[in-house]
XYZ file of C-alpha atoms in Angstrom:
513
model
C 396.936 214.214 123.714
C 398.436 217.242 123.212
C 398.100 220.128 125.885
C 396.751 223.972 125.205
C 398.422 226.758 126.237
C 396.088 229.095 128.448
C 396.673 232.579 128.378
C 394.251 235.135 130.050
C 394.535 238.344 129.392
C 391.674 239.819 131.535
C 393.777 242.222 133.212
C 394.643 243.828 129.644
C 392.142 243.009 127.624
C 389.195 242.334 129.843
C 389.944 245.705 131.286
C 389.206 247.728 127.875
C 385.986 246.485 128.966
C 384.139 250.041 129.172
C 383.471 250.930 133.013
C 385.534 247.397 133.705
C 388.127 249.405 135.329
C 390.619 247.705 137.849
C 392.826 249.040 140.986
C 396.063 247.290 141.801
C 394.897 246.185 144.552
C 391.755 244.107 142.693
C 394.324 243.837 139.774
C 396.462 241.387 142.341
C 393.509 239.950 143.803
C 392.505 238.883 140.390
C 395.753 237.881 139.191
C 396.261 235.452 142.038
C 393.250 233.683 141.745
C 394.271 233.202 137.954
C 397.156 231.303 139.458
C 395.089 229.415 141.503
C 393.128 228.307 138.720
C 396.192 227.205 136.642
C 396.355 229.588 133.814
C 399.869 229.012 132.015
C 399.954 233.166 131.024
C 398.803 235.797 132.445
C 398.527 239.165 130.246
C 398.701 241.926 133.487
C 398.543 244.557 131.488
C 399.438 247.181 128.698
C 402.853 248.993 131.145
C 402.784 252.304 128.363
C 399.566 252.888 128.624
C 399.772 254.521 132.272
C 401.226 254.729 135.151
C 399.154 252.653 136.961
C 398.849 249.918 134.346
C 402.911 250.086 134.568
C 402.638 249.426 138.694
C 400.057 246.911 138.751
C 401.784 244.855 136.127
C 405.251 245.395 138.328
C 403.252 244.182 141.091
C 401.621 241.403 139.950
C 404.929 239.953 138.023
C 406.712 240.545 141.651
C 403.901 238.887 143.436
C 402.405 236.084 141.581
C 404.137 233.264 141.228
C 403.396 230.169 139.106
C 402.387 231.749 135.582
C 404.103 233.365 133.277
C 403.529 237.452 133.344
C 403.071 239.212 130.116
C 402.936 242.801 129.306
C 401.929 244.358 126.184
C 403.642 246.417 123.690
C 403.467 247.951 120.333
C 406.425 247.331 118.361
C 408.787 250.250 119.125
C 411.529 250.036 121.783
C 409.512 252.657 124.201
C 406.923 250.631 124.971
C 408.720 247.336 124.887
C 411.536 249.103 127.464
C 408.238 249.572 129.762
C 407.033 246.162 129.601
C 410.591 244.443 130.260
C 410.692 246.955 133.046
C 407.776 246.095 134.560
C 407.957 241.975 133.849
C 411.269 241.375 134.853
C 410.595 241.104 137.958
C 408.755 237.654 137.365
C 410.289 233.604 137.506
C 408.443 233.826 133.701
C 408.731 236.851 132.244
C 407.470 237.680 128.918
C 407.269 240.292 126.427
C 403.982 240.607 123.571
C 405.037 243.046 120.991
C 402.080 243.728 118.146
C 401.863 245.363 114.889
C 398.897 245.352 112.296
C 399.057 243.268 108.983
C 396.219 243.476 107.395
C 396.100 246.071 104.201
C 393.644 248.160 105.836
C 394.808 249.018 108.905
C 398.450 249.579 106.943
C 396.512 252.352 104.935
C 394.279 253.600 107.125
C 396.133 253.119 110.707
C 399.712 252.920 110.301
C 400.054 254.736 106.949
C 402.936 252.055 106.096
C 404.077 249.841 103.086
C 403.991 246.311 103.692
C 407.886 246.208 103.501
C 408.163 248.895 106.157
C 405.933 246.545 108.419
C 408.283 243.379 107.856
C 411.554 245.529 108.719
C 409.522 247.046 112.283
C 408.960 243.153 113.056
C 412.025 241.631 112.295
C 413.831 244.936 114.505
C 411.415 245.171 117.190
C 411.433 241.123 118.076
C 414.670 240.955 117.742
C 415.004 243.831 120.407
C 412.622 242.187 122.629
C 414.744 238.836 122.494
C 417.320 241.008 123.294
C 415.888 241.502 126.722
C 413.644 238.478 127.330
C 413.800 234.821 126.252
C 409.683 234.544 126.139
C 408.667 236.407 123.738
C 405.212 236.586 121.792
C 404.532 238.369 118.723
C 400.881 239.167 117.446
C 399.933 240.176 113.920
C 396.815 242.937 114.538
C 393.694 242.006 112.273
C 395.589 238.746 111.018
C 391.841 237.473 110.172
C 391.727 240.254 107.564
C 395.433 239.906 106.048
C 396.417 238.640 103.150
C 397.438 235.101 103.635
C 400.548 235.124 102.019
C 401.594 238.361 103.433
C 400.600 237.207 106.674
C 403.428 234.154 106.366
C 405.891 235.937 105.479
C 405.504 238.631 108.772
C 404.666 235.195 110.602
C 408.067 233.383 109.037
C 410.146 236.973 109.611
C 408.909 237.733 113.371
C 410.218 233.649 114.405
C 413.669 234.527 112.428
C 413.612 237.653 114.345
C 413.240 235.162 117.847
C 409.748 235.209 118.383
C 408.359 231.543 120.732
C 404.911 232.666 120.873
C 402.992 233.699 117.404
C 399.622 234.854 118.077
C 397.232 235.017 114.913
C 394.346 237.373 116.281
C 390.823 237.742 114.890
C 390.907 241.071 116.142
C 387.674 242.465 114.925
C 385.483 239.383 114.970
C 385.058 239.028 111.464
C 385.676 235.300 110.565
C 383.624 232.225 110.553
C 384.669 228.707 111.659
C 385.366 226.996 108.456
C 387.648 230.095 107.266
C 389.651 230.873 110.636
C 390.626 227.208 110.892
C 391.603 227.392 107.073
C 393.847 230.710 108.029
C 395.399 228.939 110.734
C 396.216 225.634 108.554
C 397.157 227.575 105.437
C 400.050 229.380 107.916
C 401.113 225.887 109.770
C 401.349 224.724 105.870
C 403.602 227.426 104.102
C 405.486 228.900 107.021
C 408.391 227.353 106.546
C 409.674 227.389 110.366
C 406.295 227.373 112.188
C 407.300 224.537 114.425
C 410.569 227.258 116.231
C 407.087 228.614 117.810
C 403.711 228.096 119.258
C 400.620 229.373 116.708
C 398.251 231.656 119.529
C 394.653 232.723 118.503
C 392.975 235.750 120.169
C 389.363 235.890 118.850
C 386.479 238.626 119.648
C 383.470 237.773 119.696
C 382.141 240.605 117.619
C 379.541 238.125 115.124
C 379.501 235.732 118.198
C 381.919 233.315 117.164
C 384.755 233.712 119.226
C 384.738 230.479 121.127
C 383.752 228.346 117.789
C 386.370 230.215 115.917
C 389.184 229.162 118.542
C 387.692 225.997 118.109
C 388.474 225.372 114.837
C 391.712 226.896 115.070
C 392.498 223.784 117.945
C 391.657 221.867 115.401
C 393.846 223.036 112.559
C 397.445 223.434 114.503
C 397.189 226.246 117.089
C 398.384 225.191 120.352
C 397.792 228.904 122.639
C 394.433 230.116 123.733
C 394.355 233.937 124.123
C 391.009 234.160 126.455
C 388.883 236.041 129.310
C 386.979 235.718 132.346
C 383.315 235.944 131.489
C 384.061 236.396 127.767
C 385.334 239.915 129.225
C 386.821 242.481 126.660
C 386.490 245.219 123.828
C 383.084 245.546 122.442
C 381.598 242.217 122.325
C 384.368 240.779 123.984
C 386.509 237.892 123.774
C 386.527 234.224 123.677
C 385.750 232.717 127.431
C 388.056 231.113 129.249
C 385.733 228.526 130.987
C 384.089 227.869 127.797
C 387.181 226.892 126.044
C 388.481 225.177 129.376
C 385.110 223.155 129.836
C 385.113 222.159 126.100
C 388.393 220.830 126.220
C 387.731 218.481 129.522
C 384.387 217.392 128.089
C 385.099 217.173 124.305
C 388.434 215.350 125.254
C 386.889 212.437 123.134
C 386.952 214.624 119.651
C 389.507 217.223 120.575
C 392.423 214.727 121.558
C 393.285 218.255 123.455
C 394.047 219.185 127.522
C 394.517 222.349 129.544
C 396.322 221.854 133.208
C 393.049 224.352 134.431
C 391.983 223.379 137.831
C 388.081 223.318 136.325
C 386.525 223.657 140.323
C 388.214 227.034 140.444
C 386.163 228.257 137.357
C 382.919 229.549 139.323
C 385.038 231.355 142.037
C 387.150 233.191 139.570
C 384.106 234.081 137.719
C 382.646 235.317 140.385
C 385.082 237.459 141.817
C 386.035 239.160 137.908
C 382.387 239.690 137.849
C 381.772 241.376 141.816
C 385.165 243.823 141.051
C 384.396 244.628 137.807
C 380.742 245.023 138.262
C 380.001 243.399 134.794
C 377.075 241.222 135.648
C 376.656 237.556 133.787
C 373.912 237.337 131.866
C 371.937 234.284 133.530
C 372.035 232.349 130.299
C 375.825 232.554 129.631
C 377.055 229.119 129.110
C 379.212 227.585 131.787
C 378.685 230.216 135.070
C 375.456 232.050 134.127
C 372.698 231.352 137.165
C 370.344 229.373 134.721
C 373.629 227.541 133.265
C 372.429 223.819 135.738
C 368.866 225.192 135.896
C 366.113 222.962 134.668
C 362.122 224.759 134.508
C 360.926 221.832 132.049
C 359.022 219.388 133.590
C 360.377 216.645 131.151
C 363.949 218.063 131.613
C 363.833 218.150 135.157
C 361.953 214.532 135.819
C 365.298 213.217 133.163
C 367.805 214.722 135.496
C 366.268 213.172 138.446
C 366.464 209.932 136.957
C 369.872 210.008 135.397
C 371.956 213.584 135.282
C 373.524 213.247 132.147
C 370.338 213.084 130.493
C 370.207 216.925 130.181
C 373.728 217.250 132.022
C 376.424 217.247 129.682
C 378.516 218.563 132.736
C 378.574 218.358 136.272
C 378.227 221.610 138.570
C 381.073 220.131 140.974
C 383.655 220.398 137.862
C 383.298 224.095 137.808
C 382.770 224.774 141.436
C 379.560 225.296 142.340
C 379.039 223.445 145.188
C 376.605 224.398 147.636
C 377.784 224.041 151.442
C 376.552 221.773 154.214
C 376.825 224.130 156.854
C 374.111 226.895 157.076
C 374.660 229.920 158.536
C 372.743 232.674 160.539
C 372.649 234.916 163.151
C 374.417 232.637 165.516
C 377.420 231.423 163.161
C 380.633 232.560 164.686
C 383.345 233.403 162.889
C 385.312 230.329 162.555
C 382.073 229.150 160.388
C 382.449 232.609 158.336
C 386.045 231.989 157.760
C 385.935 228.161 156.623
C 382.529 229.510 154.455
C 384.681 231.981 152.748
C 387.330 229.622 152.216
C 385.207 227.287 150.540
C 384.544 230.575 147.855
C 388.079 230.680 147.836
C 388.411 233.685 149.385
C 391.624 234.177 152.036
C 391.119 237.198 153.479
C 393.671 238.955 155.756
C 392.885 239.185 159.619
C 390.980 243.030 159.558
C 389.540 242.374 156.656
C 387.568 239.140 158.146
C 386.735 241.290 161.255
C 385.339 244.068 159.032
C 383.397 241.364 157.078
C 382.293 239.471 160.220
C 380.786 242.650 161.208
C 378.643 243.229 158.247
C 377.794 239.831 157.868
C 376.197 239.866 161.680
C 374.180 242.994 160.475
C 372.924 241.038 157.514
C 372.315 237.730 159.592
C 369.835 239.482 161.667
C 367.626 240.965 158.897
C 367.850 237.629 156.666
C 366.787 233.799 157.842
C 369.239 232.263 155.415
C 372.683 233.604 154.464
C 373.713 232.300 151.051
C 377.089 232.112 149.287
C 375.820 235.198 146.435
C 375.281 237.385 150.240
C 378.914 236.285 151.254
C 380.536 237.120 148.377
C 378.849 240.569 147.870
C 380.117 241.180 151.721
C 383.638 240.236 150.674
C 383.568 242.156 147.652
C 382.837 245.299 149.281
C 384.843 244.684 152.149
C 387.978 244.334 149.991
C 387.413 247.329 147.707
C 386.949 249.630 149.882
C 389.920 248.785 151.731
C 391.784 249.368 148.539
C 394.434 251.620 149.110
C 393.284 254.262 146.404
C 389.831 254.385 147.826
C 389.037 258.077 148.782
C 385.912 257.516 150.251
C 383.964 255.565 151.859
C 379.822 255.615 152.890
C 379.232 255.993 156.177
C 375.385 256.925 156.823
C 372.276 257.918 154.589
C 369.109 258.900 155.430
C 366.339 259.601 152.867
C 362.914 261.037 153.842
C 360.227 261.014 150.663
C 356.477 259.965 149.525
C 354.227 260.883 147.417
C 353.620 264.283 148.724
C 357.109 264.980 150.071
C 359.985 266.087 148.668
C 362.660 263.543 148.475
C 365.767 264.459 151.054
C 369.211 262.828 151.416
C 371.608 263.326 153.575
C 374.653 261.829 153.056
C 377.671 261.082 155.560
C 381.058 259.904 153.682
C 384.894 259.360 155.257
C 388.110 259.909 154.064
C 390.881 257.831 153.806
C 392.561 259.862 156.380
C 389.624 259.557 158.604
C 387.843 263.307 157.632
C 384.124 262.678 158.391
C 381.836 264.999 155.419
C 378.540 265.308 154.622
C 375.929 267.157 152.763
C 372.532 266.640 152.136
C 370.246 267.514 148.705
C 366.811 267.151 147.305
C 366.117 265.272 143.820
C 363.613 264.224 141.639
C 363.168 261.362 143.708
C 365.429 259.326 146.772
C 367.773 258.052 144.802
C 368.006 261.051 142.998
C 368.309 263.079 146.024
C 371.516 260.458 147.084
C 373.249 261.484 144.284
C 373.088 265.097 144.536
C 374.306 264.648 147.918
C 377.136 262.804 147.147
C 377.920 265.048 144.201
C 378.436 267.981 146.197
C 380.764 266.013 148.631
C 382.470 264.437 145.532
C 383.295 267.290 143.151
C 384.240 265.386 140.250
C 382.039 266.281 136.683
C 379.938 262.768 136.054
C 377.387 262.077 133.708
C 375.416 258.977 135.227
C 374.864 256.537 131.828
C 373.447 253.273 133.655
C 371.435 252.183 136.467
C 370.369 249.005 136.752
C 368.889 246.777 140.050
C 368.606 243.513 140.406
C 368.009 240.762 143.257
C 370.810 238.436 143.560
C 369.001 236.297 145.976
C 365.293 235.081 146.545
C 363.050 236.520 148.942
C 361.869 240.208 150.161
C 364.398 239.985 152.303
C 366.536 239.525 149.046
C 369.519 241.281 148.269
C 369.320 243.912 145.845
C 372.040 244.364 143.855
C 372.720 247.950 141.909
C 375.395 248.680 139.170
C 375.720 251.977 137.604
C 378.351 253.267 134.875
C 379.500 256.844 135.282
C 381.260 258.694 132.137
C 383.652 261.194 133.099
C 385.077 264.292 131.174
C 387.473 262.751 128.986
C 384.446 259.763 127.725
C 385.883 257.300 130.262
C 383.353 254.695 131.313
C 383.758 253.959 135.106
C 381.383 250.687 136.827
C 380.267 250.511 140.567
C 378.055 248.229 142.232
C 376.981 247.099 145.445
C 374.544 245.114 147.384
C 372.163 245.567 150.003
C 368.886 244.314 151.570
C 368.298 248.080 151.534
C 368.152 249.473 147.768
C 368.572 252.983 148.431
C 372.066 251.654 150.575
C 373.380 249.689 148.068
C 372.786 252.377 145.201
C 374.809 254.990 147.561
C 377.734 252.208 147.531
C 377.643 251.767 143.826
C 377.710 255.175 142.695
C 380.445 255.878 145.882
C 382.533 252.892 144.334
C 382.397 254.510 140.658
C 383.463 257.650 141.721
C 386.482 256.285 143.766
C 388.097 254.768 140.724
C 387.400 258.238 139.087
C 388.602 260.083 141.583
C 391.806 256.981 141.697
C 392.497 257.489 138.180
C 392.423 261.522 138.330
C 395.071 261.289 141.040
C 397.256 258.624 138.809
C 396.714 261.349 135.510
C 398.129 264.464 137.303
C 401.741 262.136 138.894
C 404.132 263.816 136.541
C 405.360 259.953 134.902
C 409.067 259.052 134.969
């Protein structure tokens, strides 16, 4: 059998996600559970793009150990000098240098001849192999090149000292049948294909990402360029526990492997999902909440009898794994701590205090604690112990009815421990909330998406709230939060989504190096 290269780039691509934004702080959190669950690449970033994408891909390449840590760069020495800079630092450093091949994006985008391409991607790999032994070259829009063209840039960018070659359906646009015939017709007439390792990155744009990826497995490509959740620009990319669950259950036709630890799927879903606040749709295949649901009678009296009879996986392989111990008001916090474990959370000493605390206040408004309340305590917990956190909720109160006019006031601290508050009317109480946080907050917002849901069962259920703010510039920024109290947990989320505003304001006015 022969194995597939993982390579997740949720931290760079997953990110582009609008209102998916990341601090380094979650960035790190993220990436180390990606080690955890065995992925052989790690994209941590695009360093050019910012300063803070620069840091948190330093970080993570100085922190992380296990992967290798990739950075992303167009082809010109600029932004491959940032990426080296900020990969170096890793046991596995590598460098992904990109340029487009396809005829229209050379008209349209670059405004260059298809000779002037070939010369930028024999110089520019050769510069990053100058620097770094791992080094991965993409051809932008490959699914829309010119076959024969697209060889030759393939055949010039492994001359040049490219391992990796990534052939990307960038925009979505193939079908099965025709990316697998793209990725045989290059392992056919590329005279040195087998110096490097054929990569597919496919969106998901017509739905097809996974299937597409698929069928390039099956035709010669040995690299899978993938996401958490399916996370990524537009419609996303091709899912990393999809591909990872095909491979260990389709074994039988595939005759492929990955070295993913499969029981670490469900956490790592879960915890891309809680920072980014991009909810799963309950029907998403592998870790959506109906994924090992049955309603059918008929369905559910066959998995009674025998598993696999509507089973074609287990729940255990991914994770989900429900624990013997209950907890409630009385748990202590050795329980807490082996709980969160379990969710494969490790969280530092102050940060289990602070999440003992709220879980107490929780365990004495709810008879059952689940795992979805846990990890919705931990989330918060560690984002708002984030270093660039500004603020922080401290108190609400909201008086309104049907013939009053809805009131908030609204208590917030500081990082450096500054206690404000304000208080506003609105339209209505959430309404009012907002106002009130506005005029503590003075950052211009448009608020583009509300959305509650209950994550749990039960009125005493959790309700969960996400929101997307836009800023001035059209950036999308996500917050969410939970809460048996709804008003509560939409104060959180829309405190959350004006932090990483507020975060990425402060990283825009650093004069960079």
């Amino acid at each position: 059998m022969d194995r597939v290269i993982i390579f997740d780039t949720t931290l760079r691509d997953g990110e582009q996600s609008p209102g998916a934004t990341l601090n380094m702080n979650e960035k790190i959190e993220v990436a180390k559970q990606l080690a955890k669950l065995g992925v052989d690449v790690i994209e941590a970033g695009f360093p050019i793009s910012s300063p803070g994408d620069f840091n948190a891909v330093k970080a993570i390449a100085q922190q992380v150990k296990g992967p290798a840590i990739a950075g992303l760069a167009r082809a010109n020495r600029k932004d491959i000098d940032a990426v080296w800079e900020a990969v170096k630092y890793s046991d596995k450093p590598r460098i992904h240098t990109f340029i487009a091949t396809s005829d229209i994006h050379l008209e349209y985008k670059l405004r260059k001849s298809r000779e002037e391409v070939l010369k930028i991607t024999d110089e520019m790999v050769k510069y990053a192999r100058s620097l770094c032994e791992d080094v991965e070259f993409s051809a932008e829009d490959a699914g829309r090149s010119d076959p024969d063209y697209l060889c030759q840039v393939v055949e010039t960018a492994i001359n040049a000292g490219a391992t990796t070659i990534n052939i990307p359906d960038t925009v979505g646009y193939t079908v099965p049948s025709e990316f697998g015939a793209l990725i045989k017709y290059v392992m056919d007439n590329v005279p040195n294909v087998d110096k490097a390792i054929i990569s597919v990155h496919c969106h998901n744009d017509l739905g097809m990402a996974t299937a597409n990826t698929i069928a390039a497995l099956a035709n010669g490509a040995r690299q899978v360029e993938c996401t958490i959740n399916g996370l990524g620009e537009r419609a996303g990319n091709c899912s990393l526990e999809e591909i990872a669950m095909i491979l260990k259950t389709r074994k039988d036709k595939l005759n492929l492997y990955s070295t993913i630890d499969t029981t670490q799927i469900y956490k790592t879903s879960r915890l891309v999902s809680n920072l980014t606040g991009m909810l799963i749709q309950p029907n998403k295949a592998i870790v959506g909440a109906n994924a090992f649901s049955h309603e059918s009678g008929i369905h559910q009296d066959g998995v009674l009898k025998y598993r696999t009879t509507y089973e074609i996986m287990n729940p255990v392989d991914i994770g989900l794994v429900e624990s013997q111990l209950p907890l409630g008001p009385r748990s202590g916090r050795h329980a807490l701590k082996a709980r969160l474990e379990e969710l494969g959370y490790e969280l530092k000493e102050e940060e289990l205090h602070k999440a003992f605390e709220r879980f107490k206040i929780l365990a004495d408004k709810k008879k059952k604690i689940t795992n979805r309340d846990l990890e919705y305590i931990v989330a918060d917990e560690l984002r708002f112990s984030a270093a660039n956190t500004e603020f922080k909720l401290e108190h609400i109160q909201v008086s309104c009815g049907d013939h009053a006019l809805p009131t908030a006031t609204v208590r917030l601290e500081k990082t450096d421990g500054e206690i404000v508050q304000d208080a506003a009317i609105g339209a209505g109480p959430i309404d009012a909330v907002y106002q009130a946080i506005n005029r503590i907050i003075d950052v211009p917002n448009e608020l583009i998406e509300f959305s509650i849901q209950a994550i749990t069962e039960g009125l005493d259920a959790l309700g969960e709230v996400t929101i997307r703010v836009k800023s001035e510039d059209g950036s999308i920024y996500t917050g969410n939060a939970a809460n048996v109290d709804i008003l509560v947990a939409a104060a959180h989320a829309y405190v959350n989504a004006l932090n990483k505003l507020v975060s990425k304001n402060a990283v825009l006015a650093k004069p960079t190096a």
